[in-house]
PDB file of C-alpha atoms in Angstrom:
ATOM      1  CA  MET Z 250       4.008 -13.443 -12.911  1.00 96.00           C
ATOM      2  CA  ILE Z 251       6.626 -10.991 -11.789  1.00 98.00           C
ATOM      3  CA  ASN Z 252       9.254 -10.084 -14.424  1.00 97.00           C
ATOM      4  CA  PHE Z 253      12.042 -11.192 -12.247  1.00 98.00           C
ATOM      5  CA  ASP Z 254      14.755 -11.514 -14.983  1.00 97.00           C
ATOM      6  CA  GLU Z 255      14.225  -7.946 -16.263  1.00 97.00           C
ATOM      7  CA  ILE Z 256      14.178  -6.559 -12.730  1.00 97.00           C
ATOM      8  CA  GLU Z 257      17.184  -8.268 -11.667  1.00 97.00           C
ATOM      9  CA  LYS Z 258      19.144  -6.975 -14.578  1.00 97.00           C
ATOM     10  CA  ASN Z 259      18.548  -3.432 -13.206  1.00 97.00           C
ATOM     11  CA  LEU Z 260      18.995  -3.921  -9.511  1.00 97.00           C
ATOM     12  CA  ALA Z 261      21.892  -1.546  -9.027  1.00 97.00           C
ATOM     13  CA  GLN Z 262      19.926   1.215 -10.816  1.00 98.00           C
ATOM     14  CA  PHE Z 263      16.851   0.524  -8.802  1.00 98.00           C
ATOM     15  CA  ARG Z 264      18.866   0.558  -5.553  1.00 98.00           C
ATOM     16  CA  LEU Z 265      20.281   3.968  -6.302  1.00 98.00           C
ATOM     17  CA  ALA Z 266      16.917   5.295  -7.454  1.00 98.00           C
ATOM     18  CA  TYR Z 267      15.296   4.033  -4.231  1.00 98.00           C
ATOM     19  CA  HIS Z 268      17.710   5.689  -1.902  1.00 98.00           C
ATOM     20  CA  THR Z 269      18.093   8.997  -3.707  1.00 98.00           C
ATOM     21  CA  ALA Z 270      14.252   9.538  -4.307  1.00 98.00           C
ATOM     22  CA  GLN Z 271      12.602  12.527  -2.866  1.00 97.00           C
ATOM     23  CA  PRO Z 272      10.752  13.407  -0.587  1.00 98.00           C
ATOM     24  CA  PHE Z 273      11.754  10.118   0.947  1.00 98.00           C
ATOM     25  CA  PRO Z 274      12.863   6.701  -0.361  1.00 98.00           C
ATOM     26  CA  HIS Z 275      10.651   5.079  -2.893  1.00 98.00           C
ATOM     27  CA  LEU Z 276      10.897   3.473  -6.198  1.00 98.00           C
ATOM     28  CA  VAL Z 277       8.791   3.155  -9.450  1.00 98.00           C
ATOM     29  CA  ILE Z 278       9.077  -0.123 -11.477  1.00 98.00           C
ATOM     30  CA  ASP Z 279       7.158  -0.194 -14.739  1.00 98.00           C
ATOM     31  CA  ASN Z 280       6.247  -3.502 -16.453  1.00 98.00           C
ATOM     32  CA  PHE Z 281       6.512  -5.204 -13.132  1.00 98.00           C
ATOM     33  CA  CYS Z 282       4.434  -8.160 -14.139  1.00 98.00           C
ATOM     34  CA  ASP Z 283       4.039 -10.237 -17.306  1.00 97.00           C
ATOM     35  CA  GLU Z 284       1.759  -7.912 -19.335  1.00 97.00           C
ATOM     36  CA  ALA Z 285      -0.495 -10.633 -20.799  1.00 97.00           C
ATOM     37  CA  LYS Z 286      -0.994 -12.336 -17.446  1.00 98.00           C
ATOM     38  CA  LEU Z 287      -1.722  -9.119 -15.779  1.00 98.00           C
ATOM     39  CA  HIS Z 288      -4.517  -8.327 -18.358  1.00 96.00           C
ATOM     40  CA  LEU Z 289      -6.054 -11.765 -17.628  1.00 97.00           C
ATOM     41  CA  ALA Z 290      -5.841 -10.971 -13.817  1.00 97.00           C
ATOM     42  CA  TYR Z 291      -7.426  -7.516 -14.468  1.00 96.00           C
ATOM     43  CA  ASN Z 292     -10.291  -9.040 -16.448  1.00 96.00           C
ATOM     44  CA  SER Z 293     -11.009 -11.445 -13.529  1.00 96.00           C
ATOM     45  CA  ILE Z 294     -11.562  -8.686 -10.979  1.00 96.00           C
ATOM     46  CA  PRO Z 295     -15.271  -8.091 -10.114  1.00 95.00           C
ATOM     47  CA  GLU Z 296     -16.743  -4.958  -8.742  1.00 94.00           C
ATOM     48  CA  LEU Z 297     -15.950  -5.176  -5.079  1.00 94.00           C
ATOM     49  CA  VAL Z 298     -18.601  -4.879  -2.350  1.00 91.00           C
ATOM     50  CA  ASN Z 299     -16.690  -4.874   0.973  1.00 91.00           C
ATOM     51  CA  LYS Z 300     -16.255  -1.334   1.933  1.00 88.00           C
ATOM     52  CA  SER Z 301     -13.020  -0.142   3.551  1.00 84.00           C
ATOM     53  CA  ARG Z 302     -13.187   0.328   7.319  1.00 71.00           C
ATOM     54  CA  ASP Z 303     -11.357   3.632   6.753  1.00 67.00           C
ATOM     55  CA  TYR Z 304     -14.667   5.133   5.627  1.00 60.00           C
ATOM     56  CA  VAL Z 305     -14.280   8.301   7.650  1.00 65.00           C
ATOM     57  CA  PHE Z 306     -10.904   9.142   5.970  1.00 78.00           C
ATOM     58  CA  ALA Z 307     -11.575   7.369   2.610  1.00 83.00           C
ATOM     59  CA  ASN Z 308     -14.530   7.747   0.323  1.00 88.00           C
ATOM     60  CA  ASN Z 309     -15.980   4.990  -1.926  1.00 91.00           C
ATOM     61  CA  LYS Z 310     -13.073   2.653  -1.319  1.00 94.00           C
ATOM     62  CA  PHE Z 311     -13.553  -1.149  -1.344  1.00 94.00           C
ATOM     63  CA  GLU Z 312     -11.279  -4.006  -0.579  1.00 94.00           C
ATOM     64  CA  LYS Z 313     -10.782  -7.660  -0.858  1.00 94.00           C
ATOM     65  CA  SER Z 314      -7.829  -9.133   1.104  1.00 92.00           C
ATOM     66  CA  ASN Z 315      -7.867 -12.714  -0.268  1.00 94.00           C
ATOM     67  CA  TYR Z 316      -7.413 -11.653  -3.942  1.00 96.00           C
ATOM     68  CA  LYS Z 317      -5.439 -14.732  -4.862  1.00 96.00           C
ATOM     69  CA  GLU Z 318      -8.582 -16.714  -5.059  1.00 96.00           C
ATOM     70  CA  LEU Z 319      -9.973 -14.774  -8.082  1.00 97.00           C
ATOM     71  CA  CYS Z 320      -7.779 -16.361 -10.720  1.00 97.00           C
ATOM     72  CA  PRO Z 321      -4.667 -18.363 -11.249  1.00 97.00           C
ATOM     73  CA  GLU Z 322      -2.686 -15.236 -12.361  1.00 98.00           C
ATOM     74  CA  LEU Z 323      -3.423 -13.425  -9.030  1.00 98.00           C
ATOM     75  CA  ASN Z 324      -2.607 -16.597  -7.132  1.00 97.00           C
ATOM     76  CA  GLU Z 325       0.726 -16.738  -9.003  1.00 98.00           C
ATOM     77  CA  LEU Z 326       1.376 -13.047  -8.046  1.00 98.00           C
ATOM     78  CA  TYR Z 327       0.711 -13.829  -4.495  1.00 97.00           C
ATOM     79  CA  GLU Z 328       3.074 -16.691  -4.480  1.00 97.00           C
ATOM     80  CA  ASP Z 329       5.869 -14.599  -6.311  1.00 98.00           C
ATOM     81  CA  TYR Z 330       5.506 -11.879  -3.668  1.00 97.00           C
ATOM     82  CA  SER Z 331       6.119 -14.501  -0.853  1.00 94.00           C
ATOM     83  CA  SER Z 332       9.173 -16.117  -2.592  1.00 97.00           C
ATOM     84  CA  ASP Z 333      12.732 -16.012  -1.332  1.00 97.00           C
ATOM     85  CA  ARG Z 334      13.705 -14.653  -4.675  1.00 98.00           C
ATOM     86  CA  PHE Z 335      11.470 -11.631  -4.269  1.00 98.00           C
ATOM     87  CA  ASN Z 336      12.636 -10.974  -0.643  1.00 98.00           C
ATOM     88  CA  ARG Z 337      16.240 -10.968  -1.792  1.00 98.00           C
ATOM     89  CA  LEU Z 338      15.421  -8.539  -4.559  1.00 97.00           C
ATOM     90  CA  LEU Z 339      13.732  -6.170  -2.028  1.00 98.00           C
ATOM     91  CA  SER Z 340      16.535  -6.536   0.453  1.00 98.00           C
ATOM     92  CA  PHE Z 341      19.112  -5.581  -2.046  1.00 98.00           C
ATOM     93  CA  ILE Z 342      17.123  -2.462  -3.287  1.00 98.00           C
ATOM     94  CA  THR Z 343      16.559  -1.223   0.276  1.00 98.00           C
ATOM     95  CA  SER Z 344      19.858  -2.255   1.728  1.00 98.00           C
ATOM     96  CA  LYS Z 345      17.907  -3.824   4.620  1.00 97.00           C
ATOM     97  CA  GLU Z 346      16.922  -7.483   5.393  1.00 97.00           C
ATOM     98  CA  VAL Z 347      13.236  -7.349   4.681  1.00 98.00           C
ATOM     99  CA  PHE Z 348      10.575  -9.847   3.814  1.00 98.00           C
ATOM    100  CA  VAL Z 349       6.989  -9.832   2.519  1.00 98.00           C
ATOM    101  CA  ASP Z 350       4.350 -10.890   5.043  1.00 96.00           C
ATOM    102  CA  PRO Z 351       3.348 -14.358   3.564  1.00 94.00           C
ATOM    103  CA  LYS Z 352      -0.311 -13.830   4.802  1.00 94.00           C
ATOM    104  CA  ASN Z 353      -0.391 -10.149   3.580  1.00 93.00           C
ATOM    105  CA  PHE Z 354      -2.205  -9.013   6.900  1.00 92.00           C
ATOM    106  CA  GLY Z 355      -4.003  -5.762   6.125  1.00 90.00           C
ATOM    107  CA  GLY Z 356      -3.206  -5.774   2.515  1.00 94.00           C
ATOM    108  CA  GLY Z 357      -5.084  -6.936  -0.686  1.00 95.00           C
ATOM    109  CA  LEU Z 358      -6.998  -5.661  -3.624  1.00 97.00           C
ATOM    110  CA  HIS Z 359      -8.223  -2.079  -3.314  1.00 96.00           C
ATOM    111  CA  GLN Z 360     -10.891  -0.540  -5.639  1.00 96.00           C
ATOM    112  CA  GLY Z 361     -11.722   3.093  -5.578  1.00 95.00           C
ATOM    113  CA  LYS Z 362     -15.121   3.813  -7.184  1.00 92.00           C
ATOM    114  CA  LYS Z 363     -16.618   7.245  -8.236  1.00 90.00           C
ATOM    115  CA  ASN Z 364     -15.116  10.146  -6.357  1.00 93.00           C
ATOM    116  CA  SER Z 365     -12.906   7.866  -4.321  1.00 94.00           C
ATOM    117  CA  PHE Z 366     -10.148   9.420  -2.114  1.00 93.00           C
ATOM    118  CA  LEU Z 367      -7.799   8.552   0.673  1.00 93.00           C
ATOM    119  CA  ASP Z 368      -6.707  11.118   3.179  1.00 91.00           C
ATOM    120  CA  MET Z 369      -2.866  11.448   3.872  1.00 92.00           C
ATOM    121  CA  HIS Z 370      -1.804   9.080   6.538  1.00 92.00           C
ATOM    122  CA  LEU Z 371       0.895   6.990   8.317  1.00 91.00           C
ATOM    123  CA  ASP Z 372       0.357   3.287   8.339  1.00 90.00           C
ATOM    124  CA  PHE Z 373       0.616   1.037  11.369  1.00 92.00           C
ATOM    125  CA  ASN Z 374       4.208   0.316  12.251  1.00 94.00           C
ATOM    126  CA  TYR Z 375       4.475  -2.960  14.082  1.00 95.00           C
ATOM    127  CA  HIS Z 376       2.591  -6.038  12.838  1.00 95.00           C
ATOM    128  CA  PRO Z 377      -0.559  -6.598  15.069  1.00 90.00           C
ATOM    129  CA  LEU Z 378       0.171 -10.368  15.210  1.00 92.00           C
ATOM    130  CA  HIS Z 379       3.914 -10.394  15.184  1.00 94.00           C
ATOM    131  CA  LYS Z 380       5.017  -7.728  17.629  1.00 94.00           C
ATOM    132  CA  ASN Z 381       8.623  -7.501  16.503  1.00 96.00           C
ATOM    133  CA  TRP Z 382       7.792  -7.230  12.739  1.00 97.00           C
ATOM    134  CA  TYR Z 383       8.376  -3.563  11.708  1.00 97.00           C
ATOM    135  CA  ARG Z 384       6.631  -2.450   8.599  1.00 97.00           C
ATOM    136  CA  GLU Z 385       9.374  -1.206   6.316  1.00 97.00           C
ATOM    137  CA  LEU Z 386       7.749  -1.086   2.925  1.00 98.00           C
ATOM    138  CA  ASN Z 387       4.464  -0.628   1.056  1.00 97.00           C
ATOM    139  CA  LEU Z 388       4.391  -2.359  -2.274  1.00 98.00           C
ATOM    140  CA  LEU Z 389       1.620  -0.804  -4.432  1.00 98.00           C
ATOM    141  CA  LEU Z 390       0.818  -2.542  -7.783  1.00 98.00           C
ATOM    142  CA  TYR Z 391      -1.539  -0.541  -9.991  1.00 98.00           C
ATOM    143  CA  LEU Z 392      -4.009  -1.973 -12.380  1.00 98.00           C
ATOM    144  CA  ASN Z 393      -5.481   1.229 -13.926  1.00 97.00           C
ATOM    145  CA  LYS Z 394      -5.884   0.385 -17.641  1.00 94.00           C
ATOM    146  CA  ASP Z 395      -5.559   3.269 -20.047  1.00 93.00           C
ATOM    147  CA  TRP Z 396      -5.022   5.622 -17.083  1.00 95.00           C
ATOM    148  CA  LYS Z 397      -4.853   9.373 -17.866  1.00 94.00           C
ATOM    149  CA  PRO Z 398      -3.652  12.206 -15.549  1.00 95.00           C
ATOM    150  CA  GLU Z 399      -7.140  13.741 -15.707  1.00 95.00           C
ATOM    151  CA  TYR Z 400      -8.543  10.724 -14.026  1.00 96.00           C
ATOM    152  CA  LYS Z 401      -6.581  11.834 -10.976  1.00 96.00           C
ATOM    153  CA  GLY Z 402      -5.947   9.437  -8.033  1.00 96.00           C
ATOM    154  CA  GLY Z 403      -2.099   9.595  -8.309  1.00 97.00           C
ATOM    155  CA  LEU Z 404      -0.204   8.590  -5.221  1.00 98.00           C
ATOM    156  CA  ARG Z 405       0.741  11.539  -3.131  1.00 97.00           C
ATOM    157  CA  VAL Z 406       3.749  11.101  -0.880  1.00 98.00           C
ATOM    158  CA  LYS Z 407       4.886  13.721   1.674  1.00 97.00           C
ATOM    159  CA  ASP Z 408       7.644  13.888   4.227  1.00 97.00           C
ATOM    160  CA  LEU Z 409       6.171  14.954   7.497  1.00 93.00           C
ATOM    161  CA  ARG Z 410       9.531  16.378   8.654  1.00 95.00           C
ATOM    162  CA  SER Z 411      10.307  18.705   5.695  1.00 96.00           C
ATOM    163  CA  GLY Z 412       6.801  19.183   4.177  1.00 95.00           C
ATOM    164  CA  LYS Z 413       8.073  18.249   0.831  1.00 97.00           C
ATOM    165  CA  GLU Z 414       5.767  16.239  -1.339  1.00 97.00           C
ATOM    166  CA  THR Z 415       5.217  14.908  -4.785  1.00 97.00           C
ATOM    167  CA  GLU Z 416       2.639  12.957  -6.770  1.00 98.00           C
ATOM    168  CA  ILE Z 417       3.270   9.801  -8.731  1.00 98.00           C
ATOM    169  CA  ALA Z 418       1.201   8.646 -11.695  1.00 98.00           C
ATOM    170  CA  VAL Z 419      -0.546   5.252 -11.316  1.00 98.00           C
ATOM    171  CA  PRO Z 420      -0.766   3.574 -14.784  1.00 98.00           C
ATOM    172  CA  PHE Z 421      -1.366  -0.097 -15.460  1.00 98.00           C
ATOM    173  CA  ASN Z 422       1.475  -2.522 -14.377  1.00 98.00           C
ATOM    174  CA  ARG Z 423       3.365  -0.048 -12.275  1.00 98.00           C
ATOM    175  CA  LEU Z 424       4.723  -0.997  -8.963  1.00 98.00           C
ATOM    176  CA  ILE Z 425       5.603   1.621  -6.361  1.00 98.00           C
ATOM    177  CA  ILE Z 426       7.827   0.640  -3.487  1.00 98.00           C
ATOM    178  CA  GLN Z 427       7.492   3.165  -0.732  1.00 98.00           C
ATOM    179  CA  GLN Z 428       9.349   3.331   2.562  1.00 97.00           C
ATOM    180  CA  CYS Z 429       7.156   3.191   5.737  1.00 96.00           C
ATOM    181  CA  ALA Z 430       8.478   5.424   8.540  1.00 95.00           C
ATOM    182  CA  PRO Z 431       7.050   7.886  11.134  1.00 94.00           C
ATOM    183  CA  TYR Z 432       7.229  10.629   8.546  1.00 96.00           C
ATOM    184  CA  THR Z 433       6.113   9.025   5.257  1.00 97.00           C
ATOM    185  CA  LEU Z 434       2.608  10.424   4.582  1.00 95.00           C
ATOM    186  CA  HIS Z 435       0.730   9.152   1.550  1.00 95.00           C
ATOM    187  CA  GLY Z 436      -2.768   9.063   0.069  1.00 95.00           C
ATOM    188  CA  TYR Z 437      -4.582  10.223  -3.003  1.00 96.00           C
ATOM    189  CA  ASP Z 438      -7.011  13.075  -3.954  1.00 95.00           C
ATOM    190  CA  MET Z 439     -10.548  12.578  -5.200  1.00 94.00           C
ATOM    191  CA  THR Z 440     -10.648  10.618  -8.422  1.00 96.00           C
ATOM    192  CA  ALA Z 441     -12.436  11.437 -11.677  1.00 94.00           C
ATOM    193  CA  PHE Z 442     -12.417   7.942 -13.388  1.00 94.00           C
ATOM    194  CA  PRO Z 443     -14.890   7.539 -16.251  1.00 91.00           C
ATOM    195  CA  GLU Z 444     -18.030   5.564 -15.451  1.00 88.00           C
ATOM    196  CA  GLY Z 445     -17.275   1.819 -15.066  1.00 89.00           C
ATOM    197  CA  LYS Z 446     -13.580   2.328 -14.395  1.00 93.00           C
ATOM    198  CA  TYR Z 447     -12.065   2.026 -10.936  1.00 95.00           C
ATOM    199  CA  ARG Z 448      -8.822   3.100  -9.299  1.00 97.00           C
ATOM    200  CA  THR Z 449      -7.428  -0.418  -8.792  1.00 97.00           C
ATOM    201  CA  SER Z 450      -4.396  -1.548  -6.860  1.00 98.00           C
ATOM    202  CA  ILE Z 451      -2.978  -4.460  -4.953  1.00 98.00           C
ATOM    203  CA  ALA Z 452      -1.240  -3.567  -1.676  1.00 97.00           C
ATOM    204  CA  THR Z 453       1.453  -5.755  -0.139  1.00 97.00           C
ATOM    205  CA  TYR Z 454       3.683  -5.012   2.894  1.00 97.00           C
ATOM    206  CA  ALA Z 455       7.304  -5.998   3.760  1.00 98.00           C
ATOM    207  CA  TYR Z 456       8.759  -6.118   7.179  1.00 98.00           C
ATOM    208  CA  GLN Z 457      12.044  -6.109   9.061  1.00 97.00           C
ATOM    209  CA  ILE Z 458      12.556  -8.061  12.330  1.00 97.00           C
ATOM    210  CA  HIS Z 459      13.480  -5.853  15.240  1.00 96.00           C
ATOM    211  CA  GLU Z 460      15.277  -7.291  18.318  1.00 94.00           C
ATOM    212  CA  HIS Z 461      14.142  -4.173  20.211  1.00 92.00           C
ATOM    213  CA  LEU Z 462      11.221  -2.040  19.447  1.00 93.00           C
ATOM    214  CA  ILE Z 463      12.445   1.398  18.206  1.00 91.00           C
ATOM    215  CA  GLU Z 464       9.018   3.089  18.093  1.00 91.00           C
ATOM    216  CA  LYS Z 465       5.894   3.015  20.211  1.00 90.00           C
ATOM    217  CA  PRO Z 466       3.496   0.707  18.314  1.00 91.00           C
ATOM    218  CA  ARG Z 467       0.674   2.629  16.534  1.00 86.00           C
ATOM    219  CA  THR Z 468      -2.240   2.010  14.366  1.00 82.00           C
ATOM    220  CA  THR Z 469      -2.822   4.299  11.299  1.00 77.00           C
ATOM    221  CA  ASP Z 470      -2.333   8.030  11.873  1.00 79.00           C
ATOM    222  CA  TRP Z 471      -4.535  10.313   9.798  1.00 72.00           C
ATOM    223  CA  PHE Z 472      -3.869  13.784   8.511  1.00 63.00           C
ATOM    224  CA  PRO Z 473      -7.081  15.154   6.928  1.00 64.00           C
ATOM    225  CA  LYS Z 474      -7.024  18.278   4.814  1.00 64.00           C
ATOM    226  CA  GLU Z 475      -7.222  21.668   6.463  1.00 67.00           C
ATOM    227  CA  ASN Z 476     -10.786  22.320   5.143  1.00 66.00           C
ATOM    228  CA  SER Z 477     -12.029  19.027   6.652  1.00 65.00           C
ATOM    229  CA  SER Z 478     -14.787  19.051   9.263  1.00 63.00           C
ATOM    230  CA  PHE Z 479     -14.031  19.742  12.996  1.00 55.00           C
ATOM    231  CA  LEU Z 480     -15.401  16.263  13.822  1.00 58.00           C
ATOM    232  CA  LYS Z 481     -13.084  14.685  11.337  1.00 53.00           C
ATOM    233  CA  LYS Z 482     -10.138  16.463  12.705  1.00 54.00           C
ATOM    234  CA  ILE Z 483     -10.940  15.425  16.310  1.00 57.00           C
ATOM    235  CA  LEU Z 484     -11.433  11.917  15.185  1.00 55.00           C
ATOM    236  CA  ALA Z 485      -8.090  11.857  13.436  1.00 56.00           C
ATOM    237  CA  ASN Z 486      -6.271  13.339  16.656  1.00 63.00           C
ATOM    238  CA  ASN Z 487      -7.749  10.496  18.798  1.00 55.00           C
ATOM    239  CA  TYR Z 488      -7.894   7.681  16.228  1.00 53.00           C
ATOM    240  CA  ASN Z 489      -4.884   5.735  17.569  1.00 55.00           C
ATOM    241  CA  PHE Z 490      -6.249   5.678  21.105  1.00 50.00           C
ATOM    242  CA  LEU Z 491      -9.696   4.716  19.938  1.00 44.00           C
ATOM    243  CA  VAL Z 492      -8.518   1.783  17.723  1.00 48.00           C
ATOM    244  CA  GLN Z 493      -6.145   0.438  20.289  1.00 49.00           C
ATOM    245  CA  THR Z 494      -8.926   0.500  22.974  1.00 45.00           C
ATOM    246  CA  LYS Z 495     -11.294  -1.305  20.598  1.00 39.00           C
ATOM    247  CA  ASN Z 496      -8.627  -3.888  19.657  1.00 44.00           C
ATOM    248  CA  LYS Z 497      -8.015  -4.537  23.282  1.00 43.00           C
ATOM    249  CA  PHE Z 498     -11.476  -5.665  23.996  1.00 37.00           C
ATOM    250  CA  PHE Z 499     -12.680  -6.921  20.582  1.00 39.00           C
ATOM    251  CA  GLY Z 500      -9.489  -7.705  18.659  1.00 46.00           C
ATOM    252  CA  SER Z 501      -8.228  -6.330  15.318  1.00 45.00           C
ATOM    253  CA  ALA Z 502     -10.576  -6.498  12.416  1.00 49.00           C
ATOM    254  CA  THR Z 503      -7.881  -5.692   9.834  1.00 46.00           C
ATOM    255  CA  ALA Z 504      -7.773  -8.059   6.852  1.00 40.00           C
ATOM    256  CA  LYS Z 505     -11.257  -9.569   7.294  1.00 45.00           C
ATOM    257  CA  ASN Z 506     -12.548  -8.161   3.889  1.00 42.00           C
ATOM    258  CA  GLN Z 507     -12.389 -11.508   2.169  1.00 47.00           C
TER     259      GLN Z 507
END
C-alpha cells in the first residue's frame, strides 16, 4: 500500500527536509500510497457516527480506531505502518530509533463534518499502557479528494516557544510526519467543505523507548483561541488534572471508538 520504493529513493532528501522544517521538524510526503489502492480505500469509508471525545475542543469530529476492518486496502496500510521496513524508514528520516505502535492506541480514522475544527493542542507524551514509550511522531495521512484551499482545514503547526507557525495543505494522498514535543502545537480551523464531503485523515503514532522519563507524563494540553468562552479556557487549564483523575478511577477511554 505504501510506496516504499519511491520513498526510499529519496530518504536523504526527506531527512534533510524534516530536520530543517519550520517552525519545528516535520515532513510532507506526497503520493505516499499506491494511488489506485487509496482510492479504493477512500470509497470504502462510510460516514462515521462515533463522535470524538474531544468535543469541547473539537467540533463535528468523528473517529474510528479500528479502520483496518473497513477494506483490504486499509488493512494493508495498517500492516505496512507496523512493518520493520517502515520503522527503519522513519528512524532514518528522524535520526532517532522510533517505531509505530502496532496497536495504534489513540489513533485511527478521523472525519470532520460540516464546520469541523480542532483547537490547537499538545498530544499526550507517554503511552498510557507502555509507560516508557515516548510519543515522538504524529503520522497524518490525508484522504481529501479534490481538496481546495477554500475548503480550509489545513494543518496548523505552531512552536510554543517562538510563537512561529505555518499551515500545511491537506490534499489526497499526502502524509505529514510531525514531531511531537512539549512545544509542538497543532490543530485546524473551521472547515468549509462542500455538502457530502468530509475532512478525512488517518492518524498513526510512532514512539521512542526511554530508559528514564524525561518529562512529566501528561494527557492532551489544549490551547483554545483568545476569543473562546471563559468556561472553555478554564477547562483547558485544568484538563490534564481532570483527565488524570478520571483515568485513575475509571481507566483510559482512548481508542474505544471502534
